[in-house]
mmCIF file of C-alpha atoms in Angstrom:
data_model
loop_
_atom_site.group_PDB
_atom_site.id
_atom_site.type_symbol
_atom_site.label_atom_id
_atom_site.label_comp_id
_atom_site.label_asym_id
_atom_site.label_seq_id
_atom_site.Cartn_x
_atom_site.Cartn_y
_atom_site.Cartn_z
ATOM 1 C CA MET A 11 -41.446 31.611 8.952
ATOM 2 C CA THR A 12 -39.333 28.858 10.534
ATOM 3 C CA THR A 13 -40.373 25.251 9.938
ATOM 4 C CA ARG A 14 -40.108 23.079 13.041
ATOM 5 C CA VAL A 15 -37.914 20.012 12.551
ATOM 6 C CA THR A 16 -39.768 16.751 13.154
ATOM 7 C CA MET A 17 -38.873 13.231 14.205
ATOM 8 C CA LYS A 18 -40.491 9.818 13.902
ATOM 9 C CA ALA A 19 -42.144 8.460 17.034
ATOM 10 C CA VAL A 20 -44.432 5.590 17.933
ATOM 11 C CA VAL A 21 -47.497 6.664 19.904
ATOM 12 C CA CYS A 22 -50.063 4.718 21.865
ATOM 13 C CA THR A 23 -53.242 6.779 21.644
ATOM 14 C CA ARG A 24 -55.524 4.315 23.413
ATOM 15 C CA TYR A 25 -55.312 1.110 25.438
ATOM 16 C CA GLY A 26 -55.502 -2.140 23.513
ATOM 17 C CA ALA A 27 -53.703 -4.656 21.304
ATOM 18 C CA PRO A 28 -50.380 -3.878 19.567
ATOM 19 C CA ASP A 29 -52.252 -2.470 16.570
ATOM 20 C CA VAL A 30 -53.111 0.655 18.588
ATOM 21 C CA LEU A 31 -49.500 1.760 18.048
ATOM 22 C CA GLU A 32 -48.994 4.345 15.311
ATOM 23 C CA PHE A 33 -45.969 5.963 13.662
ATOM 24 C CA VAL A 34 -46.304 9.746 13.625
ATOM 25 C CA ASP A 35 -44.222 12.841 13.054
ATOM 26 C CA ARG A 36 -43.600 14.810 16.230
ATOM 27 C CA PRO A 37 -41.608 18.000 16.796
ATOM 28 C CA LYS A 38 -37.969 17.233 17.483
ATOM 29 C CA PRO A 39 -37.328 18.169 21.137
ATOM 30 C CA ILE A 40 -35.214 21.180 21.992
ATOM 31 C CA PRO A 41 -33.159 20.736 25.174
ATOM 32 C CA ALA A 42 -33.725 23.139 28.037
ATOM 33 C CA PRO A 43 -30.625 24.786 29.539
ATOM 34 C CA ASP A 44 -30.095 21.856 31.926
ATOM 35 C CA GLU A 45 -30.947 19.088 29.447
ATOM 36 C CA ILE A 46 -29.221 17.001 26.796
ATOM 37 C CA LEU A 47 -30.754 15.815 23.535
ATOM 38 C CA ILE A 48 -30.081 12.160 22.721
ATOM 39 C CA ARG A 49 -30.365 10.684 19.248
ATOM 40 C CA THR A 50 -31.821 7.255 20.003
ATOM 41 C CA ARG A 51 -30.006 4.358 18.358
ATOM 42 C CA ALA A 52 -31.597 1.536 20.350
ATOM 43 C CA THR A 53 -34.472 1.158 22.793
ATOM 44 C CA THR A 54 -36.511 -1.743 24.173
ATOM 45 C CA VAL A 55 -40.054 -2.962 24.588
ATOM 46 C CA SER A 56 -40.289 -4.025 28.215
ATOM 47 C CA SER A 57 -43.003 -5.612 30.310
ATOM 48 C CA GLY A 58 -43.738 -2.116 31.586
ATOM 49 C CA ASP A 59 -44.433 -0.864 28.053
ATOM 50 C CA TRP A 60 -46.662 -3.868 27.410
ATOM 51 C CA ARG A 61 -48.643 -3.311 30.616
ATOM 52 C CA ILE A 62 -49.208 0.385 29.927
ATOM 53 C CA ARG A 63 -50.253 -0.226 26.322
ATOM 54 C CA SER A 64 -52.537 -3.181 27.066
ATOM 55 C CA LEU A 65 -53.581 -2.141 30.595
ATOM 56 C CA GLU A 66 -53.062 -5.784 31.581
ATOM 57 C CA MET A 67 -52.132 -5.365 35.227
ATOM 58 C CA PRO A 68 -51.695 -7.667 38.230
ATOM 59 C CA PRO A 69 -54.906 -8.165 40.248
ATOM 60 C CA GLY A 70 -56.127 -4.919 41.798
ATOM 61 C CA PHE A 71 -53.832 -2.596 39.831
ATOM 62 C CA ALA A 72 -55.972 -1.708 36.783
ATOM 63 C CA PRO A 73 -57.972 1.170 38.407
ATOM 64 C CA LEU A 74 -54.799 2.552 39.978
ATOM 65 C CA ALA A 75 -52.985 2.293 36.637
ATOM 66 C CA ARG A 76 -55.631 4.449 34.949
ATOM 67 C CA LEU A 77 -55.130 7.131 37.606
ATOM 68 C CA ILE A 78 -51.361 7.053 37.118
ATOM 69 C CA PHE A 79 -51.051 6.646 33.345
ATOM 70 C CA GLY A 80 -54.308 8.127 32.085
ATOM 71 C CA PHE A 81 -57.943 7.170 32.447
ATOM 72 C CA PHE A 82 -58.975 6.703 28.796
ATOM 73 C CA ARG A 83 -55.558 6.659 27.089
ATOM 74 C CA PRO A 84 -51.888 6.894 28.106
ATOM 75 C CA ARG A 85 -51.118 10.405 29.289
ATOM 76 C CA GLN A 86 -47.636 9.975 27.802
ATOM 77 C CA PRO A 87 -48.340 8.355 24.418
ATOM 78 C CA ILE A 88 -44.675 7.686 23.574
ATOM 79 C CA LEU A 89 -43.656 4.639 25.594
ATOM 80 C CA GLY A 90 -40.142 3.288 26.173
ATOM 81 C CA SER A 91 -37.995 3.792 29.265
ATOM 82 C CA GLU A 92 -34.574 2.574 28.047
ATOM 83 C CA ILE A 93 -32.532 4.292 25.361
ATOM 84 C CA ALA A 94 -28.974 4.205 24.099
ATOM 85 C CA GLY A 95 -27.557 6.687 21.621
ATOM 86 C CA GLU A 96 -25.410 9.751 21.013
ATOM 87 C CA ILE A 97 -25.752 13.234 22.402
ATOM 88 C CA GLU A 98 -27.032 15.451 19.602
ATOM 89 C CA ALA A 99 -27.124 18.757 21.501
ATOM 90 C CA VAL A 100 -26.680 20.124 25.024
ATOM 91 C CA GLY A 101 -28.403 22.940 26.893
ATOM 92 C CA SER A 102 -26.599 26.178 27.622
ATOM 93 C CA SER A 103 -25.862 25.302 31.279
ATOM 94 C CA VAL A 104 -24.838 21.653 30.775
ATOM 95 C CA LYS A 105 -21.309 21.023 32.096
ATOM 96 C CA ASN A 106 -20.920 17.243 32.361
ATOM 97 C CA PHE A 107 -21.804 16.071 28.843
ATOM 98 C CA THR A 108 -20.664 17.058 25.367
ATOM 99 C CA VAL A 109 -22.051 16.573 21.873
ATOM 100 C CA GLY A 110 -21.104 13.218 20.346
ATOM 101 C CA GLU A 111 -20.761 11.255 23.588
ATOM 102 C CA ARG A 112 -22.373 7.820 23.670
ATOM 103 C CA VAL A 113 -24.803 7.339 26.563
ATOM 104 C CA VAL A 114 -27.462 5.060 28.001
ATOM 105 C CA ALA A 115 -30.486 6.539 29.791
ATOM 106 C CA PHE A 116 -33.345 5.161 31.852
ATOM 107 C CA ASP A 117 -36.518 6.913 32.938
ATOM 108 C CA GLY A 118 -39.405 4.684 33.921
ATOM 109 C CA THR A 119 -41.761 7.546 34.745
ATOM 110 C CA ARG A 120 -41.350 9.988 31.845
ATOM 111 C CA LEU A 121 -40.967 7.280 29.161
ATOM 112 C CA GLY A 122 -40.580 8.783 25.653
ATOM 113 C CA GLY A 123 -37.952 6.337 24.405
ATOM 114 C CA HIS A 124 -39.813 5.061 21.332
ATOM 115 C CA ALA A 125 -38.765 8.024 19.228
ATOM 116 C CA GLU A 126 -35.774 9.162 17.209
ATOM 117 C CA PHE A 127 -34.829 11.784 19.799
ATOM 118 C CA ARG A 128 -35.377 12.295 23.503
ATOM 119 C CA VAL A 129 -34.291 14.925 26.000
ATOM 120 C CA ALA A 130 -32.948 14.015 29.434
ATOM 121 C CA ALA A 131 -31.912 16.073 32.425
ATOM 122 C CA GLU A 132 -28.156 16.396 32.853
ATOM 123 C CA THR A 133 -28.602 15.221 36.442
ATOM 124 C CA GLY A 134 -30.940 12.392 35.459
ATOM 125 C CA ASN A 135 -30.353 8.671 35.056
ATOM 126 C CA VAL A 136 -27.871 9.041 32.175
ATOM 127 C CA VAL A 137 -24.507 7.248 32.006
ATOM 128 C CA ARG A 138 -21.650 7.410 29.498
ATOM 129 C CA LEU A 139 -20.909 4.240 27.573
ATOM 130 C CA PRO A 140 -17.349 2.932 27.544
ATOM 131 C CA GLU A 141 -15.853 1.564 24.350
ATOM 132 C CA GLY A 142 -16.806 -2.050 23.820
ATOM 133 C CA ILE A 143 -20.481 -1.715 24.769
ATOM 134 C CA ASP A 144 -22.608 -1.295 21.655
ATOM 135 C CA PHE A 145 -25.974 0.444 21.580
ATOM 136 C CA THR A 146 -27.943 -2.804 21.353
ATOM 137 C CA THR A 147 -26.347 -4.178 24.509
ATOM 138 C CA ALA A 148 -26.586 -0.834 26.290
ATOM 139 C CA ALA A 149 -30.324 -0.437 25.675
ATOM 140 C CA ALA A 150 -30.948 -3.808 27.364
ATOM 141 C CA LEU A 151 -29.067 -2.887 30.545
ATOM 142 C CA PRO A 152 -31.192 -0.494 32.631
ATOM 143 C CA PHE A 153 -34.598 -2.005 33.402
ATOM 144 C CA GLY A 154 -33.868 -5.653 34.198
ATOM 145 C CA ALA A 155 -30.441 -5.227 35.741
ATOM 146 C CA THR A 156 -31.066 -2.173 37.919
ATOM 147 C CA THR A 157 -34.386 -3.624 39.122
ATOM 148 C CA ALA A 158 -32.715 -6.899 40.101
ATOM 149 C CA TRP A 159 -29.756 -5.073 41.674
ATOM 150 C CA ASP A 160 -31.991 -2.846 43.793
ATOM 151 C CA PHE A 161 -34.116 -5.706 45.124
ATOM 152 C CA LEU A 162 -31.096 -7.931 45.854
ATOM 153 C CA ARG A 163 -29.548 -5.069 47.822
ATOM 154 C CA ARG A 164 -32.764 -4.470 49.768
ATOM 155 C CA ALA A 165 -32.961 -8.205 50.523
ATOM 156 C CA ASN A 166 -29.367 -8.113 51.845
ATOM 157 C CA LEU A 167 -28.434 -11.180 49.804
ATOM 158 C CA ALA A 168 -25.088 -12.385 51.152
ATOM 159 C CA ALA A 169 -22.384 -14.743 49.920
ATOM 160 C CA GLY A 170 -23.219 -18.374 50.532
ATOM 161 C CA GLU A 171 -26.958 -17.817 50.869
ATOM 162 C CA LYS A 172 -29.468 -19.778 48.824
ATOM 163 C CA ILE A 173 -31.760 -17.817 46.537
ATOM 164 C CA LEU A 174 -34.697 -19.111 44.494
ATOM 165 C CA ILE A 175 -35.426 -16.973 41.417
ATOM 166 C CA ILE A 176 -38.870 -17.504 39.898
ATOM 167 C CA GLY A 177 -38.978 -16.318 36.301
ATOM 168 C CA ALA A 178 -35.238 -16.740 35.883
ATOM 169 C CA SER A 179 -35.249 -16.344 32.105
ATOM 170 C CA GLY A 180 -36.995 -12.952 31.902
ATOM 171 C CA SER A 181 -35.404 -9.528 31.819
ATOM 172 C CA VAL A 182 -35.284 -9.109 35.611
ATOM 173 C CA GLY A 183 -34.834 -12.820 36.368
ATOM 174 C CA SER A 184 -31.908 -13.405 34.003
ATOM 175 C CA ALA A 185 -30.183 -10.342 35.446
ATOM 176 C CA ALA A 186 -30.888 -11.535 38.999
ATOM 177 C CA VAL A 187 -29.248 -14.899 38.314
ATOM 178 C CA GLN A 188 -26.018 -13.237 37.200
ATOM 179 C CA LEU A 189 -26.006 -10.574 39.899
ATOM 180 C CA SER A 190 -26.776 -13.108 42.644
ATOM 181 C CA ARG A 191 -23.779 -15.163 41.536
ATOM 182 C CA LEU A 192 -21.621 -12.022 41.631
ATOM 183 C CA ARG A 193 -22.692 -11.592 45.257
ATOM 184 C CA GLY A 194 -21.565 -15.157 45.948
ATOM 185 C CA ALA A 195 -25.040 -16.649 46.412
ATOM 186 C CA ARG A 196 -26.139 -20.144 45.432
ATOM 187 C CA VAL A 197 -28.835 -19.816 42.777
ATOM 188 C CA THR A 198 -31.787 -22.051 41.970
ATOM 189 C CA GLY A 199 -33.630 -20.856 38.876
ATOM 190 C CA VAL A 200 -37.249 -21.544 37.920
ATOM 191 C CA CYS A 201 -38.244 -21.292 34.258
ATOM 192 C CA GLY A 202 -39.928 -23.162 31.406
ATOM 193 C CA PRO A 203 -38.387 -26.149 29.614
ATOM 194 C CA ASN A 204 -37.052 -24.134 26.677
ATOM 195 C CA ASN A 205 -34.951 -21.890 28.915
ATOM 196 C CA VAL A 206 -33.334 -24.356 31.307
ATOM 197 C CA GLU A 207 -29.974 -24.419 29.514
ATOM 198 C CA LEU A 208 -29.927 -20.633 29.168
ATOM 199 C CA VAL A 209 -30.444 -20.043 32.886
ATOM 200 C CA LYS A 210 -27.891 -22.698 33.751
ATOM 201 C CA SER A 211 -25.356 -20.925 31.532
ATOM 202 C CA LEU A 212 -25.978 -17.688 33.477
ATOM 203 C CA GLY A 213 -24.774 -19.305 36.701
ATOM 204 C CA ALA A 214 -27.678 -21.147 38.302
ATOM 205 C CA GLU A 215 -26.404 -24.288 40.031
ATOM 206 C CA ARG A 216 -29.847 -25.894 40.131
ATOM 207 C CA MET A 217 -32.727 -25.632 37.695
ATOM 208 C CA ILE A 218 -36.464 -26.172 38.181
ATOM 209 C CA ASP A 219 -38.638 -26.706 35.105
ATOM 210 C CA TYR A 220 -42.027 -25.522 36.356
ATOM 211 C CA SER A 221 -43.824 -27.651 33.761
ATOM 212 C CA ARG A 222 -42.430 -30.811 35.358
ATOM 213 C CA GLU A 223 -41.873 -29.935 38.996
ATOM 214 C CA ASP A 224 -44.036 -28.253 41.636
ATOM 215 C CA VAL A 225 -42.065 -25.271 42.911
ATOM 216 C CA THR A 226 -44.088 -25.039 46.117
ATOM 217 C CA ALA A 227 -42.981 -28.590 47.039
ATOM 218 C CA LEU A 228 -39.289 -27.679 47.182
ATOM 219 C CA GLY A 229 -39.394 -27.174 50.942
ATOM 220 C CA ALA A 230 -38.378 -24.399 53.303
ATOM 221 C CA GLY A 231 -34.678 -24.145 52.532
ATOM 222 C CA PHE A 232 -34.069 -20.807 50.842
ATOM 223 C CA ASP A 233 -32.741 -17.623 52.405
ATOM 224 C CA VAL A 234 -34.298 -15.452 49.675
ATOM 225 C CA VAL A 235 -37.143 -16.098 47.244
ATOM 226 C CA LEU A 236 -37.257 -13.617 44.355
ATOM 227 C CA GLU A 237 -40.663 -13.660 42.599
ATOM 228 C CA THR A 238 -40.553 -11.814 39.259
ATOM 229 C CA THR A 239 -43.690 -13.192 37.583
ATOM 230 C CA GLY A 240 -46.592 -13.102 40.043
ATOM 231 C CA ALA A 241 -46.986 -16.887 39.767
ATOM 232 C CA LEU A 242 -46.700 -17.456 43.548
ATOM 233 C CA ASN A 243 -48.449 -15.511 46.297
ATOM 234 C CA LEU A 244 -46.972 -14.404 49.599
ATOM 235 C CA GLU A 245 -47.929 -17.560 51.527
ATOM 236 C CA GLN A 246 -46.394 -19.777 48.863
ATOM 237 C CA THR A 247 -43.104 -17.882 48.807
ATOM 238 C CA CYS A 248 -42.923 -17.823 52.612
ATOM 239 C CA GLY A 249 -43.410 -21.590 52.582
ATOM 240 C CA LEU A 250 -40.099 -21.870 50.705
ATOM 241 C CA LEU A 251 -38.084 -19.790 53.173
ATOM 242 C CA ALA A 252 -35.707 -20.938 55.863
ATOM 243 C CA ARG A 253 -35.981 -19.317 59.284
ATOM 244 C CA GLY A 254 -35.396 -15.563 59.008
ATOM 245 C CA GLY A 255 -35.667 -15.641 55.202
ATOM 246 C CA ARG A 256 -36.744 -12.827 52.901
ATOM 247 C CA THR A 257 -39.411 -12.928 50.209
ATOM 248 C CA VAL A 258 -38.983 -10.431 47.385
ATOM 249 C CA LEU A 259 -42.194 -9.701 45.481
ATOM 250 C CA ILE A 260 -41.378 -7.829 42.289
ATOM 251 C CA ALA A 261 -44.692 -8.801 40.700
ATOM 252 C CA GLY A 262 -47.946 -9.635 42.433
ATOM 253 C CA GLY A 263 -51.460 -8.535 43.218
ATOM 254 C CA LEU A 264 -52.157 -5.244 44.961
ATOM 255 C CA GLY A 265 -53.539 -6.967 48.070
ATOM 256 C CA ASP A 266 -50.401 -9.057 48.501
ATOM 257 C CA LEU A 267 -48.106 -6.065 48.114
ATOM 258 C CA ILE A 268 -50.039 -3.880 50.559
ATOM 259 C CA SER A 269 -50.182 -6.493 53.309
ATOM 260 C CA ALA A 270 -46.936 -8.347 52.596
ATOM 261 C CA SER A 271 -44.740 -6.676 55.217
ATOM 262 C CA TRP A 272 -46.844 -7.372 58.310
ATOM 263 C CA ARG A 273 -48.048 -10.774 57.095
ATOM 264 C CA ALA A 274 -44.502 -11.947 56.463
ATOM 265 C CA ARG A 275 -43.275 -10.469 59.762
ATOM 266 C CA SER A 276 -46.002 -12.307 61.660
ATOM 267 C CA ARG A 277 -44.490 -15.549 60.371
ATOM 268 C CA GLY A 278 -40.911 -14.617 61.191
ATOM 269 C CA PHE A 279 -39.916 -13.540 57.689
ATOM 270 C CA GLN A 280 -39.212 -10.274 55.897
ATOM 271 C CA ALA A 281 -41.015 -9.089 52.762
ATOM 272 C CA VAL A 282 -39.328 -6.766 50.270
ATOM 273 C CA VAL A 283 -41.899 -5.025 48.065
ATOM 274 C CA GLY A 284 -42.527 -1.737 46.333
ATOM 275 C CA PRO A 285 -41.181 -0.188 43.121
ATOM 276 C CA ALA A 286 -37.491 -0.445 42.355
ATOM 277 C CA ALA A 287 -35.392 2.653 42.829
ATOM 278 C CA GLU A 288 -34.062 4.347 39.688
ATOM 279 C CA ARG A 289 -30.589 5.521 40.713
ATOM 280 C CA ARG A 290 -27.818 6.654 38.418
ATOM 281 C CA GLU A 291 -25.280 4.989 40.727
ATOM 282 C CA ASP A 292 -26.905 1.623 40.055
ATOM 283 C CA LEU A 293 -26.864 2.105 36.300
ATOM 284 C CA GLU A 294 -23.210 3.176 36.504
ATOM 285 C CA GLN A 295 -22.386 -0.027 38.385
ATOM 286 C CA ILE A 296 -24.211 -2.184 35.847
ATOM 287 C CA VAL A 297 -22.395 -0.474 32.952
ATOM 288 C CA GLU A 298 -19.049 -1.008 34.703
ATOM 289 C CA MET A 299 -19.830 -4.695 35.325
ATOM 290 C CA THR A 300 -20.722 -5.109 31.669
ATOM 291 C CA ALA A 301 -17.520 -3.403 30.527
ATOM 292 C CA ARG A 302 -15.506 -5.767 32.766
ATOM 293 C CA GLY A 303 -17.296 -8.818 31.370
ATOM 294 C CA GLN A 304 -19.000 -9.653 34.680
ATOM 295 C CA PHE A 305 -22.525 -9.082 33.394
ATOM 296 C CA GLN A 306 -24.236 -9.476 30.045
ATOM 297 C CA PRO A 307 -27.907 -8.727 29.389
ATOM 298 C CA VAL A 308 -29.869 -11.518 27.750
ATOM 299 C CA ILE A 309 -31.306 -10.366 24.414
ATOM 300 C CA GLU A 310 -33.807 -12.653 22.756
ATOM 301 C CA ARG A 311 -34.237 -10.661 19.581
ATOM 302 C CA VAL A 312 -33.462 -7.343 17.928
ATOM 303 C CA TYR A 313 -36.296 -5.734 15.935
ATOM 304 C CA PRO A 314 -36.145 -2.817 13.499
ATOM 305 C CA PHE A 315 -38.110 0.256 14.535
ATOM 306 C CA ALA A 316 -40.764 -0.473 11.902
ATOM 307 C CA ARG A 317 -41.632 -3.762 13.653
ATOM 308 C CA ILE A 318 -42.037 -2.467 17.191
ATOM 309 C CA ALA A 319 -45.615 -3.799 17.297
ATOM 310 C CA ASP A 320 -44.215 -7.321 16.812
ATOM 311 C CA ALA A 321 -42.062 -6.836 19.894
ATOM 312 C CA HIS A 322 -45.142 -5.758 21.878
ATOM 313 C CA ALA A 323 -46.940 -8.898 20.730
ATOM 314 C CA ARG A 324 -44.006 -11.046 21.819
ATOM 315 C CA VAL A 325 -43.962 -9.497 25.310
ATOM 316 C CA GLY A 326 -47.692 -10.186 25.520
ATOM 317 C CA GLU A 327 -47.017 -13.890 25.107
ATOM 318 C CA ARG A 328 -45.240 -13.724 28.504
ATOM 319 C CA ARG A 329 -42.593 -16.186 27.347
ATOM 320 C CA LYS A 330 -39.781 -13.925 26.178
ATOM 321 C CA ARG A 331 -36.154 -14.548 27.090
ATOM 322 C CA GLY A 332 -34.495 -11.532 28.626
ATOM 323 C CA ASN A 333 -34.910 -8.370 26.577
ATOM 324 C CA LEU A 334 -36.354 -7.309 23.237
ATOM 325 C CA VAL A 335 -34.315 -4.513 21.648
ATOM 326 C CA ILE A 336 -35.510 -2.060 18.983
ATOM 327 C CA THR A 337 -32.938 -0.444 16.695
ATOM 328 C CA ILE A 338 -33.613 2.987 15.217
ATOM 329 C CA PRO A 339 -31.655 3.837 12.054
#
């Protein structure tokens, strides 16, 4: 009788505080013919993981979240959408990857990254890592950077335009500051007092400390307002836009997101809403930018796998800088 090989994984068997997370032994995945098996060396705990585990959602989203993720408990108990590691095995029909290659992968729908191994489709959102990018850096690349990149593209941010980034020190916000500068935009960042110097170092030419200055009083002078936190509603962001400006709502209540397009259009603005696309081309671009030294993910702290619950607790404080990375020995 053959004994199935197991792996360590962290599972979330019910909604609640970080202490609902448990370490368990799970069968080590076997790749299908068109899949690769990745040995995970680093992953992250993102705001998405925190929201699924805690079921703390923007206004109006909690009932919808239960339908999507599971009514009484997460349908996929192993969270984690970002992983970096080495290819352990390949399926019989895989042509583009070989055992031993270093890769980064991102899958915000299937999750499964908080485990020692994970399978991924050969044609999925998986990118080879060039020399010079370590696993810790690689794991912090996909979520924040590709989300920011997708929304900036959809907003048609152009060189010379003024962009206001609310939540400029978070995973998405810190990436948006850097990527906006790469597009030649003039960046104003909004963050708390402890992160002003960080955001300035990323390329923001003007900083707003929200604890000392009212963001809504800045006036209607921005071409794009990028809202990553849900702190401002649609009317407030539109009040900061110049004629023909675009408001980008990455976070916000369900009512705002549903009605944003026509409400913004009625005032002469454009609203960019909806989930970010997960495209391999975007992840490839971000990896290339990182290899060239044009982009660097902000990493607040690196936790060992055994302390993943601490990382969840830190995300729940809603004050983290950039990304929280988990290393798996």
